[in-house]
């Protein structure tokens, strides 16, 4: 786990939670996709993230993805791939929670690598989850294929850094 802490005055603390560091080298940073012709489909990966103790007595000011990147390594076919992020207190909850962030679809065609930026403000949506010692994240790749050949490839997460600003009472 990589968490950086910084004081920012006025009784606030900033935590940078490197979610990608939990995934790197585990295979959970990669989502394979296979979308048959004239259909839509999705695939996802779920990850447990441990947070530093002491968040529970604090109030959360903001939660933002400050750095997030993925590469779409398309092997073939023409379609589009988007991402959604879900957060919950347990793994099962990531399948019933509303999307905390949806990244618009990106066009893919033929063998190609396409970079996708993943950033956004999660404040107000997942605040209470960042007051716990553990939270779960599900990253879903959603694709569409309007063509006549299979769209296949994989989405590979290359960075996901979440900045949490807490008010008072961290430790």
Short mmCIF file of C-alpha atoms in Angstrom, two decimals:
data_model
loop_
_atom_site.label_atom_id
_atom_site.label_comp_id
_atom_site.label_asym_id
_atom_site.label_seq_id
_atom_site.Cartn_x
_atom_site.Cartn_y
_atom_site.Cartn_z
CA UNK A 1 0.00 0.00 0.00
CA UNK A 2 1.31 3.40 -0.87
CA UNK A 3 -0.30 6.29 0.97
CA UNK A 4 1.27 9.74 1.15
CA UNK A 5 0.14 12.15 3.85
CA UNK A 6 0.46 15.92 3.85
CA UNK A 7 -0.86 18.57 6.18
CA UNK A 8 -2.58 21.46 4.46
CA UNK A 9 -3.48 23.75 7.35
CA UNK A 10 -6.86 24.48 8.92
CA UNK A 11 -6.93 21.03 10.57
CA UNK A 12 -6.92 19.14 7.28
CA UNK A 13 -4.84 16.21 6.08
CA UNK A 14 -4.35 14.98 2.52
CA UNK A 15 -3.98 11.28 1.76
CA UNK A 16 -2.94 10.09 -1.67
CA UNK A 17 -4.09 6.49 -2.05
CA UNK A 18 -2.27 4.70 -4.86
CA UNK A 19 -4.94 2.15 -5.81
CA UNK A 20 -2.84 1.00 -8.77
CA UNK A 21 -0.11 -0.22 -6.40
CA UNK A 22 -2.60 -2.80 -5.06
CA UNK A 23 -3.22 -4.09 -8.59
CA UNK A 24 0.18 -3.98 -10.27
CA UNK A 25 1.56 -7.43 -10.93
CA UNK A 26 -1.56 -9.25 -9.69
CA UNK A 27 -3.45 -9.47 -12.98
CA UNK A 28 -6.21 -7.29 -11.49
CA UNK A 29 -4.85 -4.36 -13.49
CA UNK A 30 -6.04 -6.04 -16.71
CA UNK A 31 -9.58 -6.55 -18.02
CA UNK A 32 -9.96 -8.80 -21.08
CA UNK A 33 -12.78 -7.95 -23.47
CA UNK A 34 -14.46 -10.06 -26.17
CA UNK A 35 -17.48 -8.43 -27.78
CA UNK A 36 -19.38 -10.45 -30.39
CA UNK A 37 -20.72 -8.67 -33.50
CA UNK A 38 -23.76 -6.41 -33.06
CA UNK A 39 -23.74 -6.61 -29.24
CA UNK A 40 -22.61 -4.92 -26.05
CA UNK A 41 -20.76 -6.61 -23.21
CA UNK A 42 -18.82 -5.86 -20.05
CA UNK A 43 -16.10 -7.36 -17.88
CA UNK A 44 -14.67 -6.21 -14.57
CA UNK A 45 -12.12 -6.70 -11.84
CA UNK A 46 -12.65 -6.23 -8.08
CA UNK A 47 -10.01 -5.10 -5.61
CA UNK A 48 -9.75 -4.73 -1.83
CA UNK A 49 -8.00 -1.53 -0.67
CA UNK A 50 -6.74 -1.13 2.91
CA UNK A 51 -6.68 2.41 4.24
CA UNK A 52 -4.66 3.81 7.14
CA UNK A 53 -6.44 3.62 10.51
CA UNK A 54 -7.93 6.78 11.94
CA UNK A 55 -10.12 7.92 9.06
CA UNK A 56 -13.31 7.00 10.94
CA UNK A 57 -13.30 9.95 13.32
CA UNK A 58 -12.68 12.47 10.55
CA UNK A 59 -14.98 14.09 8.06
CA UNK A 60 -14.15 13.78 4.39
CA UNK A 61 -13.86 17.09 2.53
CA UNK A 62 -13.14 15.68 -0.92
CA UNK A 63 -12.26 12.52 -2.83
CA UNK A 64 -10.79 12.93 -6.31
CA UNK A 65 -9.00 10.76 -8.81
CA UNK A 66 -6.03 12.97 -9.56
CA UNK A 67 -4.12 10.57 -11.80
CA UNK A 68 -5.69 7.70 -13.66
CA UNK A 69 -4.65 6.07 -16.90
CA UNK A 70 -5.43 2.94 -18.85
CA UNK A 71 -4.34 1.55 -22.19
CA UNK A 72 -6.81 -0.18 -24.48
CA UNK A 73 -4.78 -2.85 -26.27
CA UNK A 74 -7.21 -3.74 -29.03
CA UNK A 75 -6.38 -6.98 -30.81
CA UNK A 76 -9.03 -6.70 -33.52
CA UNK A 77 -12.44 -5.46 -34.54
CA UNK A 78 -14.01 -2.02 -34.40
CA UNK A 79 -16.08 -0.78 -31.49
CA UNK A 80 -15.91 1.34 -28.37
CA UNK A 81 -14.82 0.74 -24.77
CA UNK A 82 -15.70 2.80 -21.69
CA UNK A 83 -14.92 2.41 -18.00
CA UNK A 84 -16.98 2.69 -14.81
CA UNK A 85 -15.72 2.65 -11.22
CA UNK A 86 -17.79 1.30 -8.33
CA UNK A 87 -16.93 1.58 -4.62
CA UNK A 88 -18.45 -0.34 -1.68
CA UNK A 89 -17.79 -1.62 1.83
CA UNK A 90 -17.53 -5.22 0.55
CA UNK A 91 -16.88 -6.98 -2.74
CA UNK A 92 -20.53 -7.94 -3.34
CA UNK A 93 -21.59 -4.33 -2.83
CA UNK A 94 -19.55 -3.22 -5.84
CA UNK A 95 -22.09 -5.05 -8.04
CA UNK A 96 -25.12 -3.24 -6.58
CA UNK A 97 -23.63 0.23 -5.99
CA UNK A 98 -24.25 2.95 -8.55
CA UNK A 99 -21.25 3.95 -10.64
CA UNK A 100 -19.15 6.52 -8.77
CA UNK A 101 -17.49 7.54 -12.03
CA UNK A 102 -18.09 6.69 -15.68
CA UNK A 103 -15.51 7.41 -18.36
CA UNK A 104 -17.02 7.93 -21.83
CA UNK A 105 -16.42 5.28 -24.45
CA UNK A 106 -13.29 5.45 -26.57
CA UNK A 107 -13.26 4.17 -30.16
CA UNK A 108 -11.03 1.19 -30.94
CA UNK A 109 -10.27 -0.27 -34.35
CA UNK A 110 -7.97 -3.04 -35.49
CA UNK A 111 -4.75 -3.85 -33.68
CA UNK A 112 -3.96 -0.63 -31.84
CA UNK A 113 -3.18 0.84 -28.42
CA UNK A 114 -5.32 3.74 -27.26
CA UNK A 115 -4.58 5.70 -24.06
CA UNK A 116 -7.51 6.64 -21.81
CA UNK A 117 -7.42 9.21 -19.00
CA UNK A 118 -9.38 8.38 -15.84
CA UNK A 119 -10.00 11.40 -13.62
CA UNK A 120 -12.94 12.78 -11.72
CA UNK A 121 -14.44 14.09 -8.52
CA UNK A 122 -15.94 11.37 -6.32
CA UNK A 123 -16.81 13.77 -3.48
CA UNK A 124 -20.22 13.19 -1.95
CA UNK A 125 -20.54 9.81 -3.67
CA UNK A 126 -18.01 7.68 -1.77
CA UNK A 127 -17.07 9.90 1.21
CA UNK A 128 -18.39 7.52 3.89
CA UNK A 129 -16.39 4.61 2.45
CA UNK A 130 -13.14 6.50 2.96
CA UNK A 131 -13.88 6.69 6.70
CA UNK A 132 -13.37 2.91 6.99
CA UNK A 133 -10.17 0.88 7.18
CA UNK A 134 -11.09 -1.14 4.07
CA UNK A 135 -13.02 -0.42 0.90
CA UNK A 136 -13.61 -2.33 -2.31
CA UNK A 137 -13.28 -1.03 -5.87
CA UNK A 138 -14.69 -2.58 -9.04
CA UNK A 139 -13.44 -1.35 -12.38
CA UNK A 140 -15.69 -2.28 -15.27
CA UNK A 141 -14.91 -2.11 -18.98
CA UNK A 142 -18.07 -1.74 -21.09
CA UNK A 143 -17.91 -2.23 -24.81
CA UNK A 144 -20.08 -2.08 -27.89
CA UNK A 145 -19.59 -3.68 -31.26
CA UNK A 146 -21.68 -2.45 -34.16
CA UNK A 147 -19.61 -4.32 -36.72
CA UNK A 148 -19.56 -7.81 -38.19
CA UNK A 149 -16.35 -9.08 -36.55
CA UNK A 150 -15.37 -9.79 -32.95
CA UNK A 151 -13.90 -6.88 -30.95
CA UNK A 152 -11.22 -8.27 -28.66
CA UNK A 153 -8.40 -7.00 -26.54
CA UNK A 154 -7.68 -5.86 -23.03
CA UNK A 155 -7.81 -2.74 -20.94
CA UNK A 156 -4.70 -2.33 -18.79
CA UNK A 157 -4.73 0.12 -15.89
CA UNK A 158 -1.41 1.97 -15.65
CA UNK A 159 -2.17 4.49 -12.87
CA UNK A 160 -4.93 5.21 -10.34
CA UNK A 161 -4.21 7.74 -7.59
CA UNK A 162 -7.03 8.97 -5.36
CA UNK A 163 -6.59 12.13 -3.27
CA UNK A 164 -8.61 12.23 -0.04
CA UNK A 165 -8.80 15.45 1.97
CA UNK A 166 -9.90 14.93 5.58
CA UNK A 167 -11.01 17.50 8.14
CA UNK A 168 -9.54 17.18 11.64
CA UNK A 169 -9.24 14.14 13.94
CA UNK A 170 -7.19 11.85 11.66
CA UNK A 171 -5.18 10.13 14.39
#
